[in-house]
Tab-separated table of C-alpha atoms in Angstrom:
chain	number	residue	atom	x	y	z
W	6	UNK	CA	-11.792	-22.982	6.431
W	7	UNK	CA	-13.837	-19.909	7.232
W	8	UNK	CA	-11.558	-16.977	7.990
W	9	UNK	CA	-12.741	-15.240	11.148
W	10	UNK	CA	-12.771	-11.470	11.014
W	11	UNK	CA	-10.742	-9.636	13.664
W	12	UNK	CA	-13.877	-7.810	14.848
W	13	UNK	CA	-15.800	-11.011	15.503
W	14	UNK	CA	-17.552	-11.184	12.138
W	15	UNK	CA	-16.897	-13.794	9.492
W	16	UNK	CA	-16.405	-14.240	5.794
W	17	UNK	CA	-18.905	-16.335	3.856
W	18	UNK	CA	-16.274	-17.536	1.388
W	19	UNK	CA	-13.731	-20.262	2.045
W	20	UNK	CA	-10.427	-18.504	2.655
W	21	UNK	CA	-6.851	-19.648	2.296
W	22	UNK	CA	-5.287	-17.017	4.520
W	23	UNK	CA	-4.155	-18.274	7.902
W	24	UNK	CA	-5.187	-16.400	11.019
W	25	UNK	CA	-1.633	-15.367	11.891
W	26	UNK	CA	-1.184	-13.930	8.408
W	27	UNK	CA	-4.513	-12.117	8.569
W	28	UNK	CA	-3.495	-10.665	11.928
W	29	UNK	CA	-0.189	-9.495	10.431
W	30	UNK	CA	-2.069	-7.811	7.589
W	31	UNK	CA	-4.411	-6.098	10.037
W	32	UNK	CA	-1.553	-4.908	12.242
W	33	UNK	CA	0.347	-3.528	9.267
W	34	UNK	CA	-2.549	-1.590	7.725
W	35	UNK	CA	-3.823	-0.267	11.057
W	36	UNK	CA	-0.415	0.950	12.230
W	37	UNK	CA	-0.340	4.677	11.371
W	38	UNK	CA	2.323	5.538	8.796
W	39	UNK	CA	1.504	8.745	6.927
W	40	UNK	CA	4.114	9.747	4.376
W	41	UNK	CA	7.315	10.803	6.139
W	42	UNK	CA	6.402	9.029	9.399
W	43	UNK	CA	6.624	5.372	8.458
W	44	UNK	CA	8.697	4.253	11.474
W	45	UNK	CA	5.868	2.401	13.247
W	46	UNK	CA	4.892	0.347	10.204
W	47	UNK	CA	8.576	-0.289	9.482
W	48	UNK	CA	8.920	-1.828	12.954
W	49	UNK	CA	5.958	-4.152	12.324
W	50	UNK	CA	7.619	-5.285	9.090
W	51	UNK	CA	11.021	-5.823	10.742
W	52	UNK	CA	9.524	-7.685	13.691
W	53	UNK	CA	7.674	-10.077	11.409
W	54	UNK	CA	10.828	-11.067	9.512
W	55	UNK	CA	13.131	-11.454	12.503
W	56	UNK	CA	14.240	-15.068	12.445
W	57	UNK	CA	13.349	-15.467	8.775
W	58	UNK	CA	15.637	-12.993	7.047
W	59	UNK	CA	19.399	-13.460	7.188
W	60	UNK	CA	19.794	-9.712	7.623
W	61	UNK	CA	17.536	-6.691	8.060
W	62	UNK	CA	18.702	-3.144	7.445
W	63	UNK	CA	16.940	0.212	7.615
W	64	UNK	CA	18.400	2.978	5.454
W	65	UNK	CA	18.612	6.684	6.226
W	66	UNK	CA	15.342	7.291	4.341
W	67	UNK	CA	13.548	4.817	6.616
W	68	UNK	CA	13.040	2.044	4.065
W	69	UNK	CA	13.581	-1.514	5.336
W	70	UNK	CA	15.528	-4.144	3.365
W	71	UNK	CA	15.250	-7.731	4.608
W	72	UNK	CA	17.526	-10.160	2.792
W	73	UNK	CA	17.347	-13.927	2.412
W	74	UNK	CA	20.726	-15.048	1.075
W	75	UNK	CA	20.740	-17.160	-2.054
W	76	UNK	CA	22.034	-20.693	-2.160
W	77	UNK	CA	24.052	-20.093	-5.312
W	78	UNK	CA	24.891	-17.373	-7.797
W	79	UNK	CA	21.433	-16.632	-9.236
W	80	UNK	CA	20.123	-13.135	-9.990
W	81	UNK	CA	19.032	-11.083	-7.000
W	82	UNK	CA	15.347	-10.185	-6.771
W	83	UNK	CA	13.801	-7.296	-4.822
W	84	UNK	CA	10.064	-7.048	-4.159
W	85	UNK	CA	9.083	-3.579	-2.943
W	86	UNK	CA	5.874	-2.517	-1.223
W	87	UNK	CA	5.646	1.027	0.085
W	88	UNK	CA	4.525	1.453	3.680
W	89	UNK	CA	3.462	5.088	3.636
W	90	UNK	CA	-0.230	5.952	3.508
W	91	UNK	CA	-1.933	9.145	2.411
W	92	UNK	CA	-2.872	11.554	5.178
W	93	UNK	CA	-2.844	15.174	6.276
W	94	UNK	CA	-0.521	17.569	8.097
W	95	UNK	CA	-1.370	20.276	10.630
W	96	UNK	CA	-0.447	23.707	9.239
W	97	UNK	CA	-2.204	26.080	11.661
W	98	UNK	CA	-4.036	26.099	15.003
W	99	UNK	CA	-6.370	29.035	15.579
W	100	UNK	CA	-7.264	30.759	18.849
W	101	UNK	CA	-10.352	28.553	19.249
W	102	UNK	CA	-8.443	25.304	18.775
W	103	UNK	CA	-9.504	24.468	15.216
W	104	UNK	CA	-6.810	23.024	12.941
W	105	UNK	CA	-6.029	23.878	9.343
W	106	UNK	CA	-4.503	21.049	7.311
W	107	UNK	CA	-2.810	20.215	4.020
W	108	UNK	CA	-2.628	16.830	2.265
W	109	UNK	CA	0.185	14.303	2.404
W	110	UNK	CA	-0.183	12.564	-0.939
W	111	UNK	CA	-3.277	12.353	-3.112
W	112	UNK	CA	-6.102	12.975	-0.650
W	113	UNK	CA	-9.598	13.336	-2.130
W	114	UNK	CA	-11.205	16.389	-0.544
W	115	UNK	CA	-14.655	15.019	-1.358
W	116	UNK	CA	-14.377	12.222	1.239
W	117	UNK	CA	-13.148	14.375	4.122
W	118	UNK	CA	-16.139	16.297	5.547
W	119	UNK	CA	-17.560	14.467	8.548
W	120	UNK	CA	-14.661	11.995	8.794
W	121	UNK	CA	-13.255	11.071	12.180
W	122	UNK	CA	-9.503	11.648	12.086
W	123	UNK	CA	-6.507	10.817	14.284
W	124	UNK	CA	-3.850	13.452	14.943
W	125	UNK	CA	-0.524	11.804	15.808
W	126	UNK	CA	1.262	13.879	18.442
W	127	UNK	CA	4.403	13.368	20.493
W	128	UNK	CA	2.221	12.200	23.402
W	129	UNK	CA	-0.245	10.035	21.518
W	130	UNK	CA	-3.356	10.246	19.377
W	131	UNK	CA	-5.818	13.127	19.522
W	132	UNK	CA	-9.194	12.354	17.936
W	133	UNK	CA	-10.757	14.967	15.687
W	134	UNK	CA	-13.659	15.449	13.296
W	135	UNK	CA	-13.245	17.043	9.877
W	136	UNK	CA	-15.669	19.941	9.727
W	137	UNK	CA	-17.252	22.314	7.240
W	138	UNK	CA	-20.500	24.237	7.140
W	139	UNK	CA	-23.568	21.967	7.164
W	140	UNK	CA	-25.604	21.899	3.981
W	141	UNK	CA	-28.245	24.169	5.570
W	142	UNK	CA	-25.726	27.010	5.909
W	143	UNK	CA	-24.061	26.656	2.524
W	144	UNK	CA	-24.966	28.931	-0.340
W	145	UNK	CA	-26.957	27.117	-3.036
W	146	UNK	CA	-24.062	27.128	-5.508
W	147	UNK	CA	-21.596	25.901	-2.885
W	148	UNK	CA	-23.755	22.814	-2.251
W	149	UNK	CA	-22.844	21.591	-5.726
W	150	UNK	CA	-19.081	21.886	-5.198
W	151	UNK	CA	-16.437	19.885	-3.406
W	152	UNK	CA	-15.137	21.959	-0.509
W	153	UNK	CA	-11.355	22.332	-0.993
W	154	UNK	CA	-9.090	21.130	1.785
W	155	UNK	CA	-7.939	24.648	2.672
W	156	UNK	CA	-11.568	25.544	3.441
W	157	UNK	CA	-12.046	22.585	5.783
W	158	UNK	CA	-10.978	22.468	9.421
W	159	UNK	CA	-10.354	19.803	12.041
W	160	UNK	CA	-12.343	20.028	15.269
W	161	UNK	CA	-10.384	18.318	18.068
W	162	UNK	CA	-12.780	19.382	20.822
W	163	UNK	CA	-10.198	21.474	22.667
W	164	UNK	CA	-9.824	25.181	23.366
W	165	UNK	CA	-7.018	27.043	21.634
W	166	UNK	CA	-4.549	26.965	24.509
W	167	UNK	CA	-4.993	23.253	25.172
W	168	UNK	CA	-4.887	22.374	21.487
W	169	UNK	CA	-1.574	24.206	21.105
W	170	UNK	CA	-0.152	22.414	24.137
W	171	UNK	CA	-1.039	18.978	22.782
W	172	UNK	CA	-0.577	19.456	19.025
W	173	UNK	CA	2.373	20.854	17.081
W	174	UNK	CA	2.537	22.309	13.618
W	175	UNK	CA	3.614	19.503	11.294
W	176	UNK	CA	1.876	16.735	13.251
W	177	UNK	CA	0.389	14.181	10.869
W	178	UNK	CA	-3.185	12.955	10.572
W	179	UNK	CA	-4.751	9.707	9.354
W	180	UNK	CA	-8.325	8.543	8.847
W	181	UNK	CA	-9.752	7.274	12.132
W	182	UNK	CA	-10.992	3.947	10.755
W	183	UNK	CA	-9.765	0.360	10.966
W	184	UNK	CA	-9.638	-2.966	9.136
W	185	UNK	CA	-12.600	-5.274	8.630
W	186	UNK	CA	-13.478	-8.334	6.615
W	187	UNK	CA	-16.918	-8.390	5.065
W	188	UNK	CA	-19.085	-9.887	2.360
W	189	UNK	CA	-17.773	-12.754	0.260
W	190	UNK	CA	-14.059	-12.818	1.079
W	191	UNK	CA	-13.506	-9.046	0.911
W	192	UNK	CA	-11.647	-6.757	3.294
W	193	UNK	CA	-11.734	-2.984	3.804
W	194	UNK	CA	-9.050	-0.673	5.187
W	195	UNK	CA	-7.845	2.907	4.899
W	196	UNK	CA	-4.314	1.817	3.969
W	197	UNK	CA	-4.138	-1.232	1.705
W	198	UNK	CA	-2.309	1.219	-0.596
W	199	UNK	CA	0.278	-0.020	-0.181
W	200	UNK	CA	1.017	-1.775	3.042
W	201	UNK	CA	-0.517	-4.936	1.631
W	202	UNK	CA	2.378	-4.826	-0.880
W	203	UNK	CA	4.865	-4.967	1.986
W	204	UNK	CA	2.792	-7.797	3.483
W	205	UNK	CA	3.128	-9.765	0.244
W	206	UNK	CA	6.893	-9.151	0.108
W	207	UNK	CA	7.250	-10.436	3.677
W	208	UNK	CA	5.057	-13.472	3.099
W	209	UNK	CA	7.004	-14.385	-0.027
W	210	UNK	CA	10.202	-14.398	2.025
W	211	UNK	CA	8.641	-16.811	4.512
W	212	UNK	CA	7.488	-19.112	1.716
W	213	UNK	CA	10.780	-18.986	-0.186
W	214	UNK	CA	12.659	-19.931	2.964
W	215	UNK	CA	10.207	-22.759	3.682
W	216	UNK	CA	10.803	-24.037	0.137
W	217	UNK	CA	14.550	-24.245	0.759
W	218	UNK	CA	15.566	-20.859	-0.606
W	219	UNK	CA	16.440	-19.617	-4.064
W	220	UNK	CA	19.636	-19.479	-6.098
W	221	UNK	CA	19.950	-15.703	-5.766
W	222	UNK	CA	19.407	-13.275	-2.914
W	223	UNK	CA	15.812	-12.264	-2.257
W	224	UNK	CA	15.207	-8.812	-0.764
W	225	UNK	CA	11.840	-7.857	0.733
W	226	UNK	CA	11.754	-4.054	0.744
W	227	UNK	CA	9.323	-1.846	2.650
W	228	UNK	CA	9.822	1.521	0.992
W	229	UNK	CA	8.839	5.003	2.131
W	230	UNK	CA	7.462	8.245	0.692
W	231	UNK	CA	5.991	6.734	-2.457
W	232	UNK	CA	2.911	8.928	-2.231
W	233	UNK	CA	4.919	12.119	-2.738
W	234	UNK	CA	7.135	11.028	-5.614
W	235	UNK	CA	8.398	7.395	-5.447
W	236	UNK	CA	11.194	8.582	-3.195
W	237	UNK	CA	11.986	5.471	-1.150
W	238	UNK	CA	11.649	3.209	-4.166
W	239	UNK	CA	14.283	5.225	-5.969
W	240	UNK	CA	16.821	5.136	-3.139
W	241	UNK	CA	16.148	1.461	-2.362
W	242	UNK	CA	16.648	0.390	-5.968
W	243	UNK	CA	19.934	2.292	-6.073
W	244	UNK	CA	21.149	1.070	-2.678
W	245	UNK	CA	20.101	-2.579	-2.953
W	246	UNK	CA	21.084	-2.789	-6.640
W	247	UNK	CA	19.088	-5.940	-7.512
W	248	UNK	CA	19.101	-7.560	-10.935
W	249	UNK	CA	15.300	-7.835	-10.837
W	250	UNK	CA	13.137	-5.274	-9.058
W	251	UNK	CA	9.375	-5.446	-8.777
W	252	UNK	CA	6.843	-3.118	-7.211
W	253	UNK	CA	3.975	-4.854	-5.438
W	254	UNK	CA	1.118	-2.395	-5.575
W	255	UNK	CA	-2.607	-1.835	-5.720
W	256	UNK	CA	-4.294	-1.409	-9.070
W	257	UNK	CA	-7.677	0.011	-9.990
W	258	UNK	CA	-10.408	-2.614	-9.930
W	259	UNK	CA	-12.971	-1.952	-12.658
W	260	UNK	CA	-15.705	-4.281	-11.398
W	261	UNK	CA	-18.023	-1.710	-9.844
W	262	UNK	CA	-20.443	0.901	-11.224
W	263	UNK	CA	-19.133	3.944	-13.064
W	264	UNK	CA	-15.699	2.650	-14.111
W	265	UNK	CA	-14.931	2.567	-17.825
W	266	UNK	CA	-13.176	-0.764	-18.392
W	267	UNK	CA	-12.501	0.097	-22.042
W	268	UNK	CA	-10.389	3.021	-20.867
W	269	UNK	CA	-8.958	1.570	-17.669
W	270	UNK	CA	-8.741	-2.130	-18.509
W	271	UNK	CA	-10.598	-5.020	-16.921
W	272	UNK	CA	-9.645	-5.987	-13.388
W	273	UNK	CA	-11.882	-7.563	-10.802
W	274	UNK	CA	-11.470	-8.297	-7.116
W	275	UNK	CA	-10.995	-12.039	-6.748
W	276	UNK	CA	-9.711	-12.387	-10.312
W	277	UNK	CA	-6.110	-12.761	-9.223
W	278	UNK	CA	-3.131	-10.399	-9.182
W	279	UNK	CA	-2.597	-8.081	-12.142
W	280	UNK	CA	0.637	-8.644	-14.071
W	281	UNK	CA	1.546	-5.365	-15.757
W	282	UNK	CA	2.660	-5.319	-19.364
W	283	UNK	CA	4.151	-2.388	-21.261
W	284	UNK	CA	7.303	-0.275	-21.671
W	285	UNK	CA	7.864	0.002	-17.897
W	286	UNK	CA	8.022	-3.803	-17.694
W	287	UNK	CA	10.866	-6.090	-18.729
W	288	UNK	CA	9.372	-8.483	-21.319
W	289	UNK	CA	11.430	-11.490	-20.202
W	290	UNK	CA	10.261	-10.931	-16.633
W	291	UNK	CA	6.640	-10.603	-17.758
W	292	UNK	CA	6.746	-13.992	-19.475
W	293	UNK	CA	8.330	-15.638	-16.431
W	294	UNK	CA	5.658	-14.216	-14.120
W	295	UNK	CA	2.871	-15.517	-16.342
W	296	UNK	CA	4.580	-18.922	-16.420
W	297	UNK	CA	4.833	-18.927	-12.610
W	298	UNK	CA	1.133	-18.115	-12.214
W	299	UNK	CA	0.173	-20.876	-14.623
W	300	UNK	CA	2.506	-23.357	-12.965
W	301	UNK	CA	0.903	-22.613	-9.598
W	302	UNK	CA	-2.577	-22.689	-11.177
W	303	UNK	CA	-3.480	-19.336	-9.639
W	304	UNK	CA	-5.695	-16.852	-11.481
W	305	UNK	CA	-4.057	-13.755	-12.892
W	306	UNK	CA	-5.015	-10.716	-14.914
W	307	UNK	CA	-2.967	-8.707	-17.407
W	308	UNK	CA	-2.751	-4.953	-16.909
W	309	UNK	CA	-1.851	-2.875	-19.974
W	310	UNK	CA	0.477	0.004	-19.051
W	311	UNK	CA	1.348	2.217	-22.016
W	312	UNK	CA	3.818	4.468	-20.185
W	313	UNK	CA	5.604	4.851	-16.850
W	314	UNK	CA	3.331	3.315	-14.248
W	315	UNK	CA	3.448	5.926	-11.495
W	316	UNK	CA	4.623	3.224	-9.084
W	317	UNK	CA	7.988	2.289	-7.620
W	318	UNK	CA	8.452	0.132	-10.742
W	319	UNK	CA	9.041	3.347	-12.652
W	320	UNK	CA	12.088	4.388	-10.628
W	321	UNK	CA	13.319	0.821	-10.196
W	322	UNK	CA	13.527	0.404	-13.971
W	323	UNK	CA	15.599	3.584	-14.324
W	324	UNK	CA	17.985	2.946	-11.422
W	325	UNK	CA	21.716	2.922	-12.161
W	326	UNK	CA	22.118	1.388	-15.628
W	327	UNK	CA	18.581	0.007	-15.668
W	328	UNK	CA	16.847	-2.920	-13.979
W	329	UNK	CA	14.611	-5.752	-15.073
W	330	UNK	CA	11.476	-4.157	-13.674
W	331	UNK	CA	8.069	-5.637	-12.991
W	332	UNK	CA	4.779	-4.610	-11.431
W	333	UNK	CA	2.300	-6.871	-9.692
W	334	UNK	CA	-0.893	-5.152	-8.568
W	335	UNK	CA	-3.812	-6.277	-6.432
W	336	UNK	CA	-7.215	-5.088	-7.729
W	337	UNK	CA	-8.510	-2.407	-5.363
W	338	UNK	CA	-11.804	-0.580	-5.202
W	339	UNK	CA	-12.047	3.028	-3.992
W	340	UNK	CA	-8.315	3.851	-3.941
W	341	UNK	CA	-7.175	6.737	-1.720
W	342	UNK	CA	-10.356	6.719	0.330
W	343	UNK	CA	-10.906	5.578	3.932
W	344	UNK	CA	-12.615	2.450	2.543
W	345	UNK	CA	-10.231	0.700	0.174
W	346	UNK	CA	-11.550	-2.762	-0.718
W	347	UNK	CA	-9.797	-5.898	-1.979
W	348	UNK	CA	-10.256	-9.681	-2.069
W	349	UNK	CA	-8.041	-11.539	0.382
W	350	UNK	CA	-7.647	-14.477	-2.004
W	351	UNK	CA	-5.802	-12.178	-4.451
W	352	UNK	CA	-3.112	-11.596	-1.828
W	353	UNK	CA	-2.596	-15.318	-1.319
W	354	UNK	CA	-2.493	-15.872	-5.086
W	355	UNK	CA	0.202	-13.210	-5.432
W	356	UNK	CA	2.296	-14.862	-2.718
W	357	UNK	CA	2.084	-18.240	-4.445
W	358	UNK	CA	2.929	-16.835	-7.876
W	359	UNK	CA	5.887	-14.752	-6.699
W	360	UNK	CA	7.274	-17.542	-4.532
W	361	UNK	CA	7.189	-19.876	-7.505
W	362	UNK	CA	8.892	-17.292	-9.716
W	363	UNK	CA	11.738	-16.724	-7.244
W	364	UNK	CA	12.294	-20.399	-6.381
W	365	UNK	CA	12.236	-21.491	-10.040
W	366	UNK	CA	14.358	-18.626	-11.404
W	367	UNK	CA	17.174	-20.108	-13.500
W	368	UNK	CA	20.553	-18.656	-12.442
W	369	UNK	CA	21.456	-18.305	-16.123
W	370	UNK	CA	18.409	-16.185	-17.010
W	371	UNK	CA	19.303	-13.203	-19.177
W	372	UNK	CA	16.750	-10.380	-18.872
W	373	UNK	CA	18.148	-8.488	-21.872
W	374	UNK	CA	15.332	-8.043	-24.434
W	375	UNK	CA	16.556	-9.691	-27.635
W	376	UNK	CA	14.803	-10.779	-30.825
């Protein structure tokens, strides 16, 4: 079928994703959840899994753990997607109503000037525009440089007194852009990193339940504060204490101009999920994931990772006495910009592969690496 875009457009490529699942993805990525304020996205995640999960708990950090009880005594599996997105925080409001800001997570200062932004206040959203001097008023040398964030300002169109009444120091800010489908099966959003990972974890739970369940418990985790140090992933891995823990993340696509695939590996949008391989990844788990992808006949790509991955998989592996850790990534163009791009079919492929892995997991599987 042709997958209709939420804005009335359409994809030109035959899509697998059902409309209700596409709507869930759109709701999740468009719900503001800058690092430290993930409560709204957490509610979307919980609401989706009500009636599917046997239990849903939210920990003191704000991470959500939805559990589907196993039918036997198989190993427990946790899939974790973090629901925080990069953003900004208000640090100062001057007498004219202009806001100074600092980043929440890895914000690229180069993409900010001229962006429409949303300030999230106690009474709702205040629209702003990220300002700097126009090119005509910049010194010649300054035209060649990226303006640092502390030299930018947010214009909210209000005088100083009104701005201070509506906006508080510490209020968070997100890019004022939404979700769209476009081109040949692609989608663009400000926040695929990494709310699409939570989407995959939720969809896998629905599919595992529809398949009759798995031998061990399956936990779909929506973790918080990944962008400032893998914080929710660390506490979730410790608190849930699964046998197998996987991060579902975005990975750098290398299928567009300027990316060195020899240095960064080959990964293309539409080529299937990336199965990470390296010291952060349990080798038994890696082989089982490849087998699941091949059994489901879904495309996959292998991502070489020669050290800790910088994802929740890093802290999951090191939790307690160690976990069988894995990392599944969706190829993403233009990470940490307002226009992150992925192929929707890669999300569906990841759901199929991970569902197959969980349903087929032998209760006697030993993840200890042995010769």
